[in-house]
mmCIF file of N, CA and C in Angstrom:
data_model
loop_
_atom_site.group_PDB
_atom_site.id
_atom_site.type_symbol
_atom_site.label_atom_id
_atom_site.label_comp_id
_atom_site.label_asym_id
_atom_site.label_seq_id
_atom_site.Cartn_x
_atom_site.Cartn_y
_atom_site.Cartn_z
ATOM 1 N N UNK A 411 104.042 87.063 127.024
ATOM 2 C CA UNK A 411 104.921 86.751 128.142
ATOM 3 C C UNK A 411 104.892 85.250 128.404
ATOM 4 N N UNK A 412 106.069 84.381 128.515
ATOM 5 C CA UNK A 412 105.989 83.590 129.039
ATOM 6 C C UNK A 412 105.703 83.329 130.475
ATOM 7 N N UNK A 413 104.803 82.575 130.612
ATOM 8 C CA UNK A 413 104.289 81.929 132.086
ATOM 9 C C UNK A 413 105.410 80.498 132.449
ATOM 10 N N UNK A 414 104.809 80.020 133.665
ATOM 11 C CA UNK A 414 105.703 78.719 133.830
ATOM 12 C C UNK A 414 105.289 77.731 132.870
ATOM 13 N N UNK A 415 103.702 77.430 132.768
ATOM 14 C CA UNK A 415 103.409 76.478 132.331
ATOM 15 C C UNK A 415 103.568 76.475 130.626
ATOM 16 N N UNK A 416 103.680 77.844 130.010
ATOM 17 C CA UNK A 416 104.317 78.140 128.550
ATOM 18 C C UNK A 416 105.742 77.373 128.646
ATOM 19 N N UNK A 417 106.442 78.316 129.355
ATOM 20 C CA UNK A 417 108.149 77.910 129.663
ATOM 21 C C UNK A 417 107.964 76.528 129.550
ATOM 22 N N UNK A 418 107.344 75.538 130.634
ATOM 23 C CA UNK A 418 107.380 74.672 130.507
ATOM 24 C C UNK A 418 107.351 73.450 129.538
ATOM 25 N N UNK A 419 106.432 74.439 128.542
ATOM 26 C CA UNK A 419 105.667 73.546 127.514
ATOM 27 C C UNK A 419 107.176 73.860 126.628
ATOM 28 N N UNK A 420 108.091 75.205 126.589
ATOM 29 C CA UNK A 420 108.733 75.157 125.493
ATOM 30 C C UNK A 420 109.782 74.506 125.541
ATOM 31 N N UNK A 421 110.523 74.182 127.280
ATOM 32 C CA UNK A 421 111.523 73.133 127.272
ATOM 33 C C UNK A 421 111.437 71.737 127.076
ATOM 34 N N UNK A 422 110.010 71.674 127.026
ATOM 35 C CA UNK A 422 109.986 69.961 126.713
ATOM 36 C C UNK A 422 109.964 69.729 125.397
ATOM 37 N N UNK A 423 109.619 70.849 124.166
ATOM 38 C CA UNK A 423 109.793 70.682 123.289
ATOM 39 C C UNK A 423 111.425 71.353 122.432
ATOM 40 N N UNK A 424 111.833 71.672 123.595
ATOM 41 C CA UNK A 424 113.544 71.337 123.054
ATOM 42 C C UNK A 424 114.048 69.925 123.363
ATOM 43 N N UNK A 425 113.386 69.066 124.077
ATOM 44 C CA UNK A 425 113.793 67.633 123.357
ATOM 45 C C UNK A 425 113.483 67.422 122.302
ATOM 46 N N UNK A 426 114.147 66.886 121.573
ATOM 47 C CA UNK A 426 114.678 66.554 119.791
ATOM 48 C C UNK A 426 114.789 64.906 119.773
ATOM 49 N N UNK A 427 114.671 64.892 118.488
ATOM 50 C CA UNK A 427 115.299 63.165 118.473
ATOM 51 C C UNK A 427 116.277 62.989 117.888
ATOM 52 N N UNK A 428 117.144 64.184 118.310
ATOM 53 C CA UNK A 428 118.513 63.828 117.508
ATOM 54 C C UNK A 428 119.404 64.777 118.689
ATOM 55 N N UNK A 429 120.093 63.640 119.210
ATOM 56 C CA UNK A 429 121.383 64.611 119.922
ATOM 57 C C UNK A 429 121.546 65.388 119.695
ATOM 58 N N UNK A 430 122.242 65.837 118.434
ATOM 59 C CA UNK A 430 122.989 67.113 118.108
ATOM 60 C C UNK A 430 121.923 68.103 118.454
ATOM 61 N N UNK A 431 120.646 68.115 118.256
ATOM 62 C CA UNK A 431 119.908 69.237 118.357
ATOM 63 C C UNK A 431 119.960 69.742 120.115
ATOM 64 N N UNK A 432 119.290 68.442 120.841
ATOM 65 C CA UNK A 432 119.167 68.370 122.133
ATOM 66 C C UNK A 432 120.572 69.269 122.790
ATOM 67 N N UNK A 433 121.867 68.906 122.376
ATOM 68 C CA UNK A 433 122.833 69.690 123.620
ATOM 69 C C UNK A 433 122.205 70.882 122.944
ATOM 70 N N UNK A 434 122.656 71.759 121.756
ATOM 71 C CA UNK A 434 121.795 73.389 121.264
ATOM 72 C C UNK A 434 121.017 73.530 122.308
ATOM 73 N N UNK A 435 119.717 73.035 121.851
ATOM 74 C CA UNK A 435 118.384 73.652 122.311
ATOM 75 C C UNK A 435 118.734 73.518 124.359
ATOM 76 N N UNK A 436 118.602 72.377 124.469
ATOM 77 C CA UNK A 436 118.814 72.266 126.207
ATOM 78 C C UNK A 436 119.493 73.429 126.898
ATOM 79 N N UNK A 437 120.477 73.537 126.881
ATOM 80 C CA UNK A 437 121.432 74.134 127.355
ATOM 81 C C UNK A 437 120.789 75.972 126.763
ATOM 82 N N UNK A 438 120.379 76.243 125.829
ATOM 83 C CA UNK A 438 119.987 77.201 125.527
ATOM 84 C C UNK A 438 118.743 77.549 126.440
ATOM 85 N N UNK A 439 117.662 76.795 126.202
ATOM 86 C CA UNK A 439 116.362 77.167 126.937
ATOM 87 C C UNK A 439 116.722 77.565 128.635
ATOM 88 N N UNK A 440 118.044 76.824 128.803
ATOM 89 C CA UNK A 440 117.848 77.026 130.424
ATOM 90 C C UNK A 440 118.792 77.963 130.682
ATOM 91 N N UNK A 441 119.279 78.726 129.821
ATOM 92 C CA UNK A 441 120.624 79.349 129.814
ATOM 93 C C UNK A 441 120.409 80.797 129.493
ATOM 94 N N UNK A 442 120.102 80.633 128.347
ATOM 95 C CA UNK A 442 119.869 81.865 127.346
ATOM 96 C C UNK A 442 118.706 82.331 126.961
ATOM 97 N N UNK A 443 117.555 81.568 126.669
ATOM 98 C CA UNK A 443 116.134 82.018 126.446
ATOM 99 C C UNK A 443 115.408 83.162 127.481
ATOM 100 N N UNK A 444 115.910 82.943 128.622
ATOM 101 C CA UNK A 444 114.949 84.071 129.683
ATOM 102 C C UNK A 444 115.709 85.399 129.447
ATOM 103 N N UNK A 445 117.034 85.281 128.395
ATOM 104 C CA UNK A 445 117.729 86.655 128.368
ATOM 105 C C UNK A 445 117.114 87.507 127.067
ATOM 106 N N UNK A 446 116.680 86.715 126.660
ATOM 107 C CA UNK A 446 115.584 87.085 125.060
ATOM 108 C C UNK A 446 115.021 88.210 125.454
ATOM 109 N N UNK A 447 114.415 89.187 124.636
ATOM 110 C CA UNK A 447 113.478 89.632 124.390
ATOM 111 C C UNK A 447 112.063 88.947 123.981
ATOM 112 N N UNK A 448 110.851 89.527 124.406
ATOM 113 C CA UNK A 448 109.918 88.734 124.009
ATOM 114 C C UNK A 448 109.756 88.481 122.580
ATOM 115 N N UNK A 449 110.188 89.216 121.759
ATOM 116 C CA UNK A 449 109.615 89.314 120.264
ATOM 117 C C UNK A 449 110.662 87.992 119.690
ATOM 118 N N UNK A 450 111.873 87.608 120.754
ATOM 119 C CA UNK A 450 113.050 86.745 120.168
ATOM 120 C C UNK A 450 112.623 85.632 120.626
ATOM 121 N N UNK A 451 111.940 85.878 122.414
ATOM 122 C CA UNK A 451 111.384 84.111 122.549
ATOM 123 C C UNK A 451 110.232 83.679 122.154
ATOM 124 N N UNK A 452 109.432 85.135 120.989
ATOM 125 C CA UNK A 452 108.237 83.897 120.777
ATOM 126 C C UNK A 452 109.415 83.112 119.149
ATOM 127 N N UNK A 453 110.520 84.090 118.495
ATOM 128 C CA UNK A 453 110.803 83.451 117.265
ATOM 129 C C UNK A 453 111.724 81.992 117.816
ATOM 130 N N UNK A 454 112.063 81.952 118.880
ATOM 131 C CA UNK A 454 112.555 80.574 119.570
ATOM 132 C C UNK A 454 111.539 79.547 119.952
ATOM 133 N N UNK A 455 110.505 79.637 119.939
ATOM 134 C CA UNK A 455 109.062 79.495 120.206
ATOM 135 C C UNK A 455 108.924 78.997 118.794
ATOM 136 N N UNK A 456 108.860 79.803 117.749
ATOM 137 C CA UNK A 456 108.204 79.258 116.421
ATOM 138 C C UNK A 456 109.410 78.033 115.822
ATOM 139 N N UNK A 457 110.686 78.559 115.840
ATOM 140 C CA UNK A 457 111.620 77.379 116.088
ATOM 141 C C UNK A 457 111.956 76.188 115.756
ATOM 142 N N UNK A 458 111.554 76.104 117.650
ATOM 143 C CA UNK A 458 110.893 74.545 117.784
ATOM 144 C C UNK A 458 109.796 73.754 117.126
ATOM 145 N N UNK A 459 109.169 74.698 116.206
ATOM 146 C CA UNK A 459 107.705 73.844 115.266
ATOM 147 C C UNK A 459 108.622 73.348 114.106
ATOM 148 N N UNK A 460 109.517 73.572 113.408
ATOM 149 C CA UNK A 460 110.212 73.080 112.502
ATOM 150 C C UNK A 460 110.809 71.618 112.751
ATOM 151 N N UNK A 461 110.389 70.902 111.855
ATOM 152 C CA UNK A 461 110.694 69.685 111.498
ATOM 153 C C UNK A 461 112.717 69.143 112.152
ATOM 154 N N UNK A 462 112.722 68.233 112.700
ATOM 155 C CA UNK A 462 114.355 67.836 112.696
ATOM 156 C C UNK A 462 115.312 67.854 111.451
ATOM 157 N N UNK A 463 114.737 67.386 110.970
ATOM 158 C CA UNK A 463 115.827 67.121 109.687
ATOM 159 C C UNK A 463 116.110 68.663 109.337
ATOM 160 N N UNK A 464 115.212 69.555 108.970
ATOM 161 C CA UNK A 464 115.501 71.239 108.531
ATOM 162 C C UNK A 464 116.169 71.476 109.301
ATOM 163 N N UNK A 465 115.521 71.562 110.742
ATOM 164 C CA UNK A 465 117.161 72.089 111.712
ATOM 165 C C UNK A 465 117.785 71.480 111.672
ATOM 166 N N UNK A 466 118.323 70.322 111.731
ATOM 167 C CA UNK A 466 119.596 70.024 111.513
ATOM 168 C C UNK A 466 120.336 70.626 110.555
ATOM 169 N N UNK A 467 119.995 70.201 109.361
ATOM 170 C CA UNK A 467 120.370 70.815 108.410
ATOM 171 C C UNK A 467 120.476 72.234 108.187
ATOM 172 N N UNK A 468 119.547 72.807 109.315
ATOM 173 C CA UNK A 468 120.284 74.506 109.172
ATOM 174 C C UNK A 468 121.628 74.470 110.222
ATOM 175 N N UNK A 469 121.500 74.230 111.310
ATOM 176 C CA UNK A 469 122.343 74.100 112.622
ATOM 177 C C UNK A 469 123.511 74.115 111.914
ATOM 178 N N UNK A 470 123.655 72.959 111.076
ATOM 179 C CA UNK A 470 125.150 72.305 111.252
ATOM 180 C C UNK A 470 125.633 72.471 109.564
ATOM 181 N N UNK A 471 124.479 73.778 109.195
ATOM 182 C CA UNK A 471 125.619 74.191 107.886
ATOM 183 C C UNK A 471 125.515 73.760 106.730
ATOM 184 N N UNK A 472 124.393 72.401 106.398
ATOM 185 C CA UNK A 472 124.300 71.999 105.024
ATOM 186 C C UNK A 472 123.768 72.591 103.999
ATOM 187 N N UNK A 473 122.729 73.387 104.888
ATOM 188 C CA UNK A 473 121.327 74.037 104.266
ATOM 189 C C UNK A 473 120.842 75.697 104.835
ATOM 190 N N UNK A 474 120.862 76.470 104.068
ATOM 191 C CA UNK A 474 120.374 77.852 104.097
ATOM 192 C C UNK A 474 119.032 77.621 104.838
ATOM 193 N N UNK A 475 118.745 78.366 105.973
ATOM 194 C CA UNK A 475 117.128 78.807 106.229
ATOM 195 C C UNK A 475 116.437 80.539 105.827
ATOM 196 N N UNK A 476 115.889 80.036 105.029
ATOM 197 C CA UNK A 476 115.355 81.091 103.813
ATOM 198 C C UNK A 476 114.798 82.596 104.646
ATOM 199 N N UNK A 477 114.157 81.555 105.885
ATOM 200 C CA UNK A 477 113.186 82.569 106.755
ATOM 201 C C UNK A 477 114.284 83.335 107.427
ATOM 202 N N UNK A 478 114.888 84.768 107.540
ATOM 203 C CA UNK A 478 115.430 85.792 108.218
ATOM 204 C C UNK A 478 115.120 85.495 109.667
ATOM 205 N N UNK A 479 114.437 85.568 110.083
ATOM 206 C CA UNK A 479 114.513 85.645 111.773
ATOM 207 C C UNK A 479 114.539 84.395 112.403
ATOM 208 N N UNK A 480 114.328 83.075 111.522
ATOM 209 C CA UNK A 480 114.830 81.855 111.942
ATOM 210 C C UNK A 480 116.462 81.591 111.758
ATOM 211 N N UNK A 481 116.979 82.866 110.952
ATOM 212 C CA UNK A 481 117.954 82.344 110.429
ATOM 213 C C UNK A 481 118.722 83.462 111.307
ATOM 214 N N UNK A 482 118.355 84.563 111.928
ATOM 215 C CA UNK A 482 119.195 85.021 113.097
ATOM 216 C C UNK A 482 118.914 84.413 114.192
ATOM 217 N N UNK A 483 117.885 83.838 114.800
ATOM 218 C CA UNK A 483 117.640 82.746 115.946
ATOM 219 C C UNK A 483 118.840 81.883 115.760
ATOM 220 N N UNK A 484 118.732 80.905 114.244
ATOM 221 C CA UNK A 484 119.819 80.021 114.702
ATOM 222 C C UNK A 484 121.435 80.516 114.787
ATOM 223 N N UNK A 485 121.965 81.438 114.498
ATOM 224 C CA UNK A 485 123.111 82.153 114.469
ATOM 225 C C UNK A 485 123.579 82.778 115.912
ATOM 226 N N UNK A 486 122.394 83.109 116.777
ATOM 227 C CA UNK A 486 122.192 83.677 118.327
ATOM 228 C C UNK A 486 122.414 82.081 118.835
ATOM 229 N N UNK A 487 122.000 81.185 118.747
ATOM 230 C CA UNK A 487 122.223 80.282 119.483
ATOM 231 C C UNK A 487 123.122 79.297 119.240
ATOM 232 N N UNK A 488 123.964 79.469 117.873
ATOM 233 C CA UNK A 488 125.024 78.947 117.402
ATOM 234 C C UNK A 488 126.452 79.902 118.056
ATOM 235 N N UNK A 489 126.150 80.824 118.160
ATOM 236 C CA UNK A 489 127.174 82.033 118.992
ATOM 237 C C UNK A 489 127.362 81.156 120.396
ATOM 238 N N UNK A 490 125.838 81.700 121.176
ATOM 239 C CA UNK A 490 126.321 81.083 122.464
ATOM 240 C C UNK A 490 126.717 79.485 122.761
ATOM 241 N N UNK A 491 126.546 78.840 122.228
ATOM 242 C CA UNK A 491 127.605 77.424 122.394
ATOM 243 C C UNK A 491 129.175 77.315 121.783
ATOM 244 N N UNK A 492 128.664 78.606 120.854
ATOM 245 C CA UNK A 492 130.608 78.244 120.411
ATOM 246 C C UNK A 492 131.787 78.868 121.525
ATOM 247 N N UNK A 493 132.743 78.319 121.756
ATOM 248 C CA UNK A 493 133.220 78.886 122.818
ATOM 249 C C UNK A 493 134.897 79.664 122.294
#
């Protein structure tokens, strides 16, 4: 279960050093993450440990992410921003 001070710890690590990631993740953690299931916010949780450049490169389509449940994470959160 997330606590505050978990929560806390996981929105600060949706700051990114790359814009493009930051609107995703931001807007998600405060939006969409508490609608998760736990088993989905710890894989939003594991996530955020991945390097920038990989997510990017998964996000925005250049590059396959091999791992299945990183790769429905990013598809759940590529849904809710597309409008």
């Amino acid at each position: 279960m997330f606590d505050k001070q978990r929560y806390g710890r996981l929105k600060w690590a949706c700051r990114r050093g790359m814009l493009e990631l930051d609107v995703l993740f931001m807007p998600f953690a405060e939006t969409g993450f508490l609608e998760l299931s736990e088993e989905k916010q710890e894989a939003f949780e594991r996530l955020l440990t991945f390097d920038d450049p990989d997510l990017y490169a998964w996000f925005m389509g250049h590059q396959e992410c091999k791992d299945q449940e990183m790769s429905d994470m990013i598809e759940h959160i590529l849904s809710r921003v597309k409008v």
